[in-house]
Amino acid sequence: MAGNMVVRSVITLKSGVFEKQTTEKQPINEAELDILEKTEYQNEEVFVGENKVIVYPNPTKGKLKIEVQNISDYSIVEVVVYSSSGKIIHKSYFSDFYEIVDLSANPRGVYFMQITIGNKKREWKIILE
């Protein structure tokens, strides 16, 4: 085979999924990989208003855990999960600090989750394996 070829590989590490692109003619071993960018996270912590929200694991095999910190006694958390075509596949409300969303009955793929607390919203891209 003449010339260079591009080998694109995705490796899974404990803390996430990383991508590597190289122009080597032969496959390289994992010890030689330089990480280009982290593309997915196991745990993601973000704020929705004043509430710290942790969503994990992502990617998920089906059960997605949602933790909300600093939630007040009167706050309601709305969780809506959409398919990639925009169809609502899950909708729930909770007022506790912890919720499990079961997506295991759905096909593998990319989903979008929106969490609303009061008038503040945040969206996540969820990978269902």
Tab-separated table of N, CA and C in Angstrom:
chain	number	residue	atom	x	y	z
A	1	MET	N	0.844	-1.162	0.000
A	1	MET	CA	0.000	0.000	0.000
A	1	MET	C	0.896	1.234	0.000
A	2	ALA	N	0.746	2.106	-0.964
A	2	ALA	CA	1.573	3.303	-1.070
A	2	ALA	C	0.937	4.464	-0.323
A	3	GLY	N	1.787	5.349	0.220
A	3	GLY	CA	1.284	6.561	0.871
A	3	GLY	C	0.842	6.315	2.303
A	4	ASN	N	0.402	7.370	2.922
A	4	ASN	CA	-0.083	7.284	4.300
A	4	ASN	C	-1.564	6.985	4.322
A	5	MET	N	-2.004	6.364	5.367
A	5	MET	CA	-3.429	6.177	5.570
A	5	MET	C	-3.798	6.752	6.927
A	6	VAL	N	-5.020	7.179	7.063
A	6	VAL	CA	-5.475	7.744	8.324
A	6	VAL	C	-6.200	6.663	9.097
A	7	VAL	N	-5.765	6.451	10.311
A	7	VAL	CA	-6.394	5.489	11.197
A	7	VAL	C	-7.100	6.293	12.278
A	8	ARG	N	-8.389	6.128	12.399
A	8	ARG	CA	-9.158	6.827	13.428
A	8	ARG	C	-9.670	5.788	14.397
A	9	SER	N	-9.335	5.975	15.659
A	9	SER	CA	-9.769	4.997	16.649
A	9	SER	C	-10.413	5.707	17.821
A	10	VAL	N	-11.358	5.029	18.435
A	10	VAL	CA	-11.996	5.521	19.651
A	10	VAL	C	-11.647	4.540	20.747
A	11	ILE	N	-11.077	5.062	21.823
A	11	ILE	CA	-10.723	4.203	22.942
A	11	ILE	C	-11.568	4.602	24.140
A	12	THR	N	-11.871	3.644	24.973
A	12	THR	CA	-12.646	3.927	26.178
A	12	THR	C	-11.715	3.873	27.377
A	13	LEU	N	-11.644	4.964	28.097
A	13	LEU	CA	-10.854	5.041	29.314
A	13	LEU	C	-11.807	5.146	30.491
A	14	LYS	N	-11.288	4.961	31.677
A	14	LYS	CA	-12.153	4.959	32.852
A	14	LYS	C	-12.942	6.258	33.012
A	15	SER	N	-12.342	7.394	32.677
A	15	SER	CA	-13.026	8.658	32.927
A	15	SER	C	-13.787	9.193	31.726
A	16	GLY	N	-13.803	8.487	30.585
A	16	GLY	CA	-14.584	8.971	29.455
A	16	GLY	C	-14.174	8.327	28.153
A	17	VAL	N	-14.747	8.808	27.062
A	17	VAL	CA	-14.433	8.318	25.727
A	17	VAL	C	-13.602	9.385	25.041
A	18	PHE	N	-12.472	8.987	24.465
A	18	PHE	CA	-11.563	9.919	23.834
A	18	PHE	C	-11.360	9.517	22.380
A	19	GLU	N	-11.005	10.477	21.526
A	19	GLU	CA	-10.746	10.181	20.125
A	19	GLU	C	-9.292	10.464	19.800
A	20	LYS	N	-8.729	9.686	18.871
A	20	LYS	CA	-7.355	9.868	18.427
A	20	LYS	C	-7.298	9.663	16.931
A	21	GLN	N	-6.609	10.548	16.241
A	21	GLN	CA	-6.423	10.410	14.801
A	21	GLN	C	-4.927	10.441	14.527
A	22	THR	N	-4.453	9.549	13.650
A	22	THR	CA	-3.031	9.468	13.351
A	22	THR	C	-2.827	9.170	11.874
A	23	THR	N	-1.616	9.393	11.394
A	23	THR	CA	-1.290	9.084	9.998
A	23	THR	C	-0.295	7.931	9.911
A	24	GLU	N	-0.161	7.147	10.954
A	24	GLU	CA	0.734	5.994	10.959
A	24	GLU	C	0.250	4.940	9.965
A	25	LYS	N	1.214	4.198	9.368
A	25	LYS	CA	0.852	3.133	8.436
A	25	LYS	C	0.393	1.874	9.168
A	26	GLN	N	0.835	1.699	10.379
A	26	GLN	CA	0.492	0.522	11.167
A	26	GLN	C	-0.311	0.960	12.391
A	27	PRO	N	-1.171	0.082	12.897
A	27	PRO	CA	-1.880	0.430	14.136
A	27	PRO	C	-0.880	0.721	15.254
A	28	ILE	N	-1.204	1.646	16.107
A	28	ILE	CA	-0.333	1.974	17.225
A	28	ILE	C	-0.943	1.428	18.503
A	29	ASN	N	-0.103	1.186	19.481
A	29	ASN	CA	-0.652	0.660	20.729
A	29	ASN	C	-1.103	1.805	21.627
A	30	GLU	N	-1.873	1.464	22.619
A	30	GLU	CA	-2.493	2.480	23.478
A	30	GLU	C	-1.480	3.358	24.192
A	31	ALA	N	-0.284	2.835	24.470
A	31	ALA	CA	0.718	3.606	25.188
A	31	ALA	C	1.213	4.798	24.371
A	32	GLU	N	1.058	4.757	23.051
A	32	GLU	CA	1.540	5.830	22.194
A	32	GLU	C	0.480	6.881	21.880
A	33	LEU	N	-0.728	6.697	22.365
A	33	LEU	CA	-1.807	7.625	22.029
A	33	LEU	C	-1.687	8.937	22.787
A	34	ASP	N	-1.884	10.033	22.064
A	34	ASP	CA	-2.031	11.347	22.680
A	34	ASP	C	-3.504	11.693	22.610
A	35	ILE	N	-4.064	12.163	23.687
A	35	ILE	CA	-5.491	12.466	23.731
A	35	ILE	C	-5.738	13.810	23.069
A	36	LEU	N	-6.642	13.824	22.079
A	36	LEU	CA	-6.987	15.064	21.397
A	36	LEU	C	-8.017	15.850	22.179
A	37	GLU	N	-9.122	15.222	22.509
A	37	GLU	CA	-10.150	15.898	23.289
A	37	GLU	C	-11.042	14.873	23.952
A	38	LYS	N	-11.591	15.256	25.071
A	38	LYS	CA	-12.533	14.391	25.771
A	38	LYS	C	-13.899	14.646	25.167
A	39	THR	N	-14.562	13.584	24.680
A	39	THR	CA	-15.815	13.781	23.955
A	39	THR	C	-17.057	13.410	24.755
A	40	GLU	N	-16.941	12.575	25.742
A	40	GLU	CA	-18.087	12.197	26.570
A	40	GLU	C	-17.629	12.147	28.018
A	41	TYR	N	-18.536	12.328	28.935
A	41	TYR	CA	-18.220	12.335	30.350
A	41	TYR	C	-18.997	11.247	31.071
A	42	GLN	N	-18.354	10.668	32.080
A	42	GLN	CA	-19.047	9.691	32.915
A	42	GLN	C	-20.028	10.395	33.851
A	43	ASN	N	-19.585	11.465	34.478
A	43	ASN	CA	-20.429	12.261	35.372
A	43	ASN	C	-20.341	13.699	34.900
A	44	GLU	N	-21.456	14.369	34.843
A	44	GLU	CA	-21.430	15.767	34.448
A	44	GLU	C	-22.136	16.585	35.509
A	45	GLU	N	-21.412	17.560	36.065
A	45	GLU	CA	-21.961	18.446	37.081
A	45	GLU	C	-22.174	19.820	36.463
A	46	VAL	N	-23.391	20.323	36.524
A	46	VAL	CA	-23.700	21.657	36.008
A	46	VAL	C	-24.677	22.326	36.970
A	47	PHE	N	-24.895	23.591	36.770
A	47	PHE	CA	-25.856	24.315	37.592
A	47	PHE	C	-27.097	24.626	36.779
A	48	VAL	N	-28.241	24.400	37.395
A	48	VAL	CA	-29.530	24.831	36.856
A	48	VAL	C	-30.025	25.855	37.868
A	49	GLY	N	-29.866	27.127	37.537
A	49	GLY	CA	-30.105	28.169	38.527
A	49	GLY	C	-29.065	28.040	39.620
A	50	GLU	N	-29.498	27.969	40.869
A	50	GLU	CA	-28.586	27.824	42.003
A	50	GLU	C	-28.397	26.371	42.414
A	51	ASN	N	-29.015	25.451	41.699
A	51	ASN	CA	-28.968	24.029	42.049
A	51	ASN	C	-27.903	23.307	41.239
A	52	LYS	N	-27.015	22.619	41.943
A	52	LYS	CA	-26.012	21.795	41.279
A	52	LYS	C	-26.674	20.485	40.878
A	53	VAL	N	-26.581	20.130	39.593
A	53	VAL	CA	-27.208	18.917	39.071
A	53	VAL	C	-26.112	17.994	38.547
A	54	ILE	N	-26.156	16.739	38.973
A	54	ILE	CA	-25.200	15.724	38.528
A	54	ILE	C	-25.988	14.639	37.813
A	55	VAL	N	-25.600	14.343	36.565
A	55	VAL	CA	-26.260	13.323	35.747
A	55	VAL	C	-25.217	12.257	35.421
A	56	TYR	N	-25.516	10.997	35.728
A	56	TYR	CA	-24.555	9.921	35.462
A	56	TYR	C	-25.254	8.575	35.413
A	57	PRO	N	-24.675	7.537	34.823
A	57	PRO	CA	-23.517	7.620	33.936
A	57	PRO	C	-23.960	8.035	32.538
A	58	ASN	N	-23.094	8.622	31.816
A	58	ASN	CA	-23.359	9.005	30.428
A	58	ASN	C	-22.078	8.797	29.642
A	59	PRO	N	-22.053	7.806	28.789
A	59	PRO	CA	-23.122	6.957	28.269
A	59	PRO	C	-23.714	6.057	29.357
A	60	THR	N	-24.966	5.635	29.115
A	60	THR	CA	-25.677	4.788	30.064
A	60	THR	C	-26.154	3.506	29.390
A	61	LYS	N	-26.299	2.480	30.188
A	61	LYS	CA	-26.868	1.223	29.691
A	61	LYS	C	-28.383	1.232	29.834
A	62	GLY	N	-28.932	2.264	30.498
A	62	GLY	CA	-30.381	2.350	30.637
A	62	GLY	C	-30.851	3.174	31.813
A	63	LYS	N	-30.218	3.007	32.966
A	63	LYS	CA	-30.655	3.744	34.157
A	63	LYS	C	-29.758	4.957	34.363
A	64	LEU	N	-30.375	6.112	34.255
A	64	LEU	CA	-29.687	7.386	34.380
A	64	LEU	C	-30.014	7.972	35.749
A	65	LYS	N	-29.000	8.315	36.503
A	65	LYS	CA	-29.196	8.864	37.844
A	65	LYS	C	-29.059	10.381	37.800
A	66	ILE	N	-29.963	11.061	38.488
A	66	ILE	CA	-29.961	12.520	38.548
A	66	ILE	C	-29.930	12.919	40.015
A	67	GLU	N	-28.923	13.703	40.392
A	67	GLU	CA	-28.831	14.236	41.748
A	67	GLU	C	-28.947	15.749	41.670
A	68	VAL	N	-29.747	16.329	42.550
A	68	VAL	CA	-29.907	17.781	42.607
A	68	VAL	C	-29.512	18.239	44.005
A	69	GLN	N	-28.508	19.105	44.067
A	69	GLN	CA	-28.063	19.640	45.352
A	69	GLN	C	-28.616	21.047	45.543
A	70	ASN	N	-28.791	21.445	46.769
A	70	ASN	CA	-29.310	22.773	47.152
A	70	ASN	C	-30.765	22.965	46.757
A	71	ILE	N	-31.517	21.890	46.616
A	71	ILE	CA	-32.923	22.024	46.220
A	71	ILE	C	-33.742	22.463	47.439
A	72	SER	N	-34.614	23.422	47.229
A	72	SER	CA	-35.446	23.904	48.334
A	72	SER	C	-36.660	22.996	48.503
A	73	ASP	N	-37.313	23.120	49.629
A	73	ASP	CA	-38.460	22.268	49.957
A	73	ASP	C	-39.624	22.432	48.990
A	74	TYR	N	-39.752	23.572	48.356
A	74	TYR	CA	-40.897	23.832	47.476
A	74	TYR	C	-40.569	23.704	45.987
A	75	SER	N	-39.328	23.343	45.654
A	75	SER	CA	-38.947	23.232	44.240
A	75	SER	C	-39.396	21.909	43.639
A	76	ILE	N	-39.843	21.968	42.417
A	76	ILE	CA	-40.198	20.777	41.640
A	76	ILE	C	-39.211	20.691	40.479
A	77	VAL	N	-38.662	19.500	40.272
A	77	VAL	CA	-37.736	19.264	39.170
A	77	VAL	C	-38.495	18.526	38.078
A	78	GLU	N	-38.477	19.062	36.860
A	78	GLU	CA	-39.102	18.402	35.718
A	78	GLU	C	-37.999	17.819	34.844
A	79	VAL	N	-38.159	16.551	34.473
A	79	VAL	CA	-37.211	15.862	33.600
A	79	VAL	C	-37.963	15.416	32.359
A	80	VAL	N	-37.489	15.837	31.184
A	80	VAL	CA	-38.087	15.419	29.918
A	80	VAL	C	-36.968	14.869	29.045
A	81	VAL	N	-37.173	13.662	28.507
A	81	VAL	CA	-36.200	13.050	27.607
A	81	VAL	C	-36.840	12.943	26.234
A	82	TYR	N	-36.105	13.410	25.227
A	82	TYR	CA	-36.569	13.413	23.842
A	82	TYR	C	-35.718	12.460	23.010
A	83	SER	N	-36.343	11.834	22.023
A	83	SER	CA	-35.590	11.056	21.040
A	83	SER	C	-34.894	12.038	20.103
A	84	SER	N	-34.025	11.534	19.244
A	84	SER	CA	-33.334	12.415	18.292
A	84	SER	C	-34.300	13.039	17.291
A	85	SER	N	-35.496	12.466	17.148
A	85	SER	CA	-36.505	13.043	16.251
A	85	SER	C	-37.400	14.059	16.968
A	86	GLY	N	-37.192	14.263	18.275
A	86	GLY	CA	-37.957	15.250	19.026
A	86	GLY	C	-39.155	14.705	19.778
A	87	LYS	N	-39.390	13.399	19.711
A	87	LYS	CA	-40.520	12.785	20.410
A	87	LYS	C	-40.198	12.645	21.902
A	88	ILE	N	-41.162	12.997	22.751
A	88	ILE	CA	-40.979	12.827	24.196
A	88	ILE	C	-41.094	11.342	24.531
A	89	ILE	N	-40.038	10.787	25.132
A	89	ILE	CA	-40.066	9.368	25.510
A	89	ILE	C	-40.143	9.179	27.023
A	90	HIS	N	-39.904	10.250	27.773
A	90	HIS	CA	-39.992	10.172	29.235
A	90	HIS	C	-40.269	11.568	29.773
A	91	LYS	N	-41.170	11.635	30.753
A	91	LYS	CA	-41.434	12.892	31.447
A	91	LYS	C	-41.764	12.557	32.889
A	92	SER	N	-41.085	13.211	33.816
A	92	SER	CA	-41.351	12.969	35.231
A	92	SER	C	-41.065	14.226	36.035
A	93	TYR	N	-41.588	14.219	37.252
A	93	TYR	CA	-41.398	15.322	38.185
A	93	TYR	C	-40.944	14.736	39.512
A	94	PHE	N	-40.047	15.439	40.185
A	94	PHE	CA	-39.673	15.018	41.531
A	94	PHE	C	-39.276	16.232	42.354
A	95	SER	N	-39.357	16.085	43.662
A	95	SER	CA	-38.994	17.184	44.555
A	95	SER	C	-37.922	16.759	45.553
A	96	ASP	N	-37.454	15.530	45.426
A	96	ASP	CA	-36.388	15.025	46.273
A	96	ASP	C	-35.054	15.368	45.618
A	97	PHE	N	-33.958	14.985	46.234
A	97	PHE	CA	-32.649	15.315	45.692
A	97	PHE	C	-32.126	14.269	44.705
A	98	TYR	N	-32.865	13.173	44.491
A	98	TYR	CA	-32.338	12.056	43.707
A	98	TYR	C	-33.453	11.405	42.898
A	99	GLU	N	-33.173	11.093	41.646
A	99	GLU	CA	-34.163	10.439	40.777
A	99	GLU	C	-33.430	9.499	39.831
A	100	ILE	N	-34.063	8.380	39.490
A	100	ILE	CA	-33.531	7.464	38.477
A	100	ILE	C	-34.489	7.471	37.300
A	101	VAL	N	-33.943	7.711	36.113
A	101	VAL	CA	-34.730	7.685	34.878
A	101	VAL	C	-34.339	6.413	34.138
A	102	ASP	N	-35.303	5.540	33.889
A	102	ASP	CA	-35.040	4.262	33.228
A	102	ASP	C	-35.339	4.380	31.737
A	103	LEU	N	-34.284	4.334	30.933
A	103	LEU	CA	-34.411	4.416	29.474
A	103	LEU	C	-34.180	3.064	28.811
A	104	SER	N	-34.052	2.005	29.599
A	104	SER	CA	-33.652	0.699	29.066
A	104	SER	C	-34.641	0.099	28.068
A	105	ALA	N	-35.889	0.534	28.056
A	105	ALA	CA	-36.873	0.002	27.102
A	105	ALA	C	-36.745	0.651	25.720
A	106	ASN	N	-35.877	1.626	25.594
A	106	ASN	CA	-35.703	2.344	24.327
A	106	ASN	C	-34.502	1.816	23.560
A	107	PRO	N	-34.498	1.990	22.237
A	107	PRO	CA	-33.356	1.532	21.449
A	107	PRO	C	-32.105	2.361	21.734
A	108	ARG	N	-30.951	1.749	21.500
A	108	ARG	CA	-29.686	2.459	21.645
A	108	ARG	C	-29.671	3.681	20.747
A	109	GLY	N	-28.967	4.704	21.188
A	109	GLY	CA	-28.852	5.897	20.359
A	109	GLY	C	-28.640	7.148	21.184
A	110	VAL	N	-28.841	8.282	20.534
A	110	VAL	CA	-28.650	9.588	21.151
A	110	VAL	C	-30.006	10.147	21.560
A	111	TYR	N	-30.087	10.636	22.774
A	111	TYR	CA	-31.296	11.246	23.312
A	111	TYR	C	-30.926	12.602	23.907
A	112	PHE	N	-31.930	13.416	24.128
A	112	PHE	CA	-31.716	14.722	24.728
A	112	PHE	C	-32.603	14.835	25.956
A	113	MET	N	-32.013	15.282	27.050
A	113	MET	CA	-32.747	15.414	28.297
A	113	MET	C	-32.751	16.878	28.716
A	114	GLN	N	-33.918	17.344	29.114
A	114	GLN	CA	-34.051	18.708	29.615
A	114	GLN	C	-34.498	18.649	31.065
A	115	ILE	N	-33.777	19.354	31.926
A	115	ILE	CA	-34.151	19.455	33.330
A	115	ILE	C	-34.545	20.898	33.597
A	116	THR	N	-35.724	21.069	34.205
A	116	THR	CA	-36.229	22.395	34.552
A	116	THR	C	-36.446	22.463	36.058
A	117	ILE	N	-35.889	23.504	36.680
A	117	ILE	CA	-36.105	23.778	38.100
A	117	ILE	C	-36.544	25.234	38.181
A	118	GLY	N	-37.792	25.442	38.582
A	118	GLY	CA	-38.336	26.806	38.568
A	118	GLY	C	-38.424	27.298	37.131
A	119	ASN	N	-37.803	28.433	36.846
A	119	ASN	CA	-37.801	28.944	35.470
A	119	ASN	C	-36.451	28.759	34.786
A	120	LYS	N	-35.575	27.937	35.360
A	120	LYS	CA	-34.248	27.671	34.791
A	120	LYS	C	-34.244	26.298	34.133
A	121	LYS	N	-33.635	26.227	32.936
A	121	LYS	CA	-33.583	24.971	32.181
A	121	LYS	C	-32.153	24.679	31.770
A	122	ARG	N	-31.885	23.373	31.590
A	122	ARG	CA	-30.589	22.931	31.082
A	122	ARG	C	-30.813	21.657	30.294
A	123	GLU	N	-30.039	21.468	29.216
A	123	GLU	CA	-30.178	20.267	28.383
A	123	GLU	C	-28.898	19.449	28.385
A	124	TRP	N	-29.074	18.142	28.254
A	124	TRP	CA	-27.975	17.194	28.172
A	124	TRP	C	-28.161	16.330	26.938
A	125	LYS	N	-27.063	15.923	26.354
A	125	LYS	CA	-27.069	14.901	25.304
A	125	LYS	C	-26.765	13.584	26.018
A	126	ILE	N	-27.658	12.614	25.876
A	126	ILE	CA	-27.525	11.327	26.559
A	126	ILE	C	-27.257	10.242	25.519
A	127	ILE	N	-26.268	9.414	25.780
A	127	ILE	CA	-25.948	8.282	24.908
A	127	ILE	C	-26.458	7.016	25.590
A	128	LEU	N	-27.372	6.316	24.927
A	128	LEU	CA	-27.901	5.053	25.439
A	128	LEU	C	-27.214	3.920	24.690
A	129	GLU	N	-26.455	3.109	25.434
A	129	GLU	CA	-25.704	2.000	24.817
A	129	GLU	C	-26.490	0.713	24.850
